[in-house]
């Protein structure tokens, strides 16, 4: 059955619409809703058969655990067995907001919600629609990003409908999500905490709050290159093992060499990437910063992600542009890399994963 769509004012959600959505959750159904990061596919986190429906709808591997969303920081104590001082400091600074904390799970959290792990990931989102929904439902809400597994995360209700329109009862349309990349996932069961996924709260912010954060090197899941504690932490975050964020088109990420970190890829590098794909007979699009918009060879479909010095703007447009160029029927998308500062780290993480699936990083 096609999903029912309710359009809401993001800052003043209609209570009747929220009540209707909450009733779907209480009945074991699925509701897609906006958060400040991306749209989530929600179910009652304490109802195992409802959570099973999330995995089925997304085509998600069952060992990839789901984030539990709460509407008050005080609720955390019901779902974890320990709240260390570092968690309290992070919560005081970052909640509500795009920071997910991994802590030892209380028995009340069903195994299916945790992907069978002894830990649970919890966050308090900052979006008024998400908060109103969780409060009205009266239960914690398990919600992964509301995309088919492997596809770019949805930042509009239309993206949700394109991927999951046939398998979700209700979509709350609160307009485009402001942050555009998912929450930062931080494992607090290790000391110092381990950054499992860069996201809406930057590494710089986390370091300013807690002093030290372990950042796994790219490819750190390879046993020979990684300290045993870090390997264990990565093994505990199954999501890091899967390819993600990939449109159907091949993604070619143009980066600068590490010794030039922070510099922009040259016009020649962008142009060479486009010409190489044209030589293969492919239809090519390009996602670039405003500064590089006129450096892409004429004939490629160009979209501007935002100013080079504004990674938050790039993050906000990233997934929508990947989907838009994909829907335009292009075979390949050349993307300009941006500096890994602030939200730039999350942007580059998503782009590397998108390029990893049939695409390449040049
Ligand atoms: O911004 C977000 O976090 C969005 C919105 C809807 O809140 N949600 C989201 O969920 O991105 P999802 O399922 O697409 O990504 C959750 C990530 C996955 O990489 C998963 O493996 C990891 O969090 N995760 C969940 N529970 C975990 C746990 N107990 N230990 C380690 N990693 C966990
Ligand atoms: Mg996801």
Coordinates of N, CA and C and ligand atoms in Angstrom, one line a residue, residues 58 60 145 147 153 182 197 244, ligand 2:
X58 N 14.3 -1.8 4.7 CA 15.5 -1.3 4.2 C 16.3 -2.3 3.4
X60 N 18.3 -4.2 5.1 CA 19.5 -4.0 5.9 C 20.0 -5.3 6.6
X145 N 18.6 5.7 8.9 CA 18.3 6.6 7.8 C 17.2 5.9 7.0
X147 N 16.5 5.2 3.9 CA 16.8 4.9 2.5 C 16.9 3.4 2.4
X153 N 21.5 8.7 2.0 CA 20.5 8.9 3.0 C 19.5 10.0 2.5
X182 N 24.5 12.4 8.5 CA 24.0 11.8 9.7 C 24.7 12.2 10.9
X197 N 31.8 7.1 13.4 CA 31.3 7.7 12.2 C 31.4 9.2 12.4
X244 N 28.2 2.2 1.3 CA 27.1 3.1 1.6 C 26.9 4.2 0.7
Ligands
LIG2 MG1 22.1 4.9 7.1

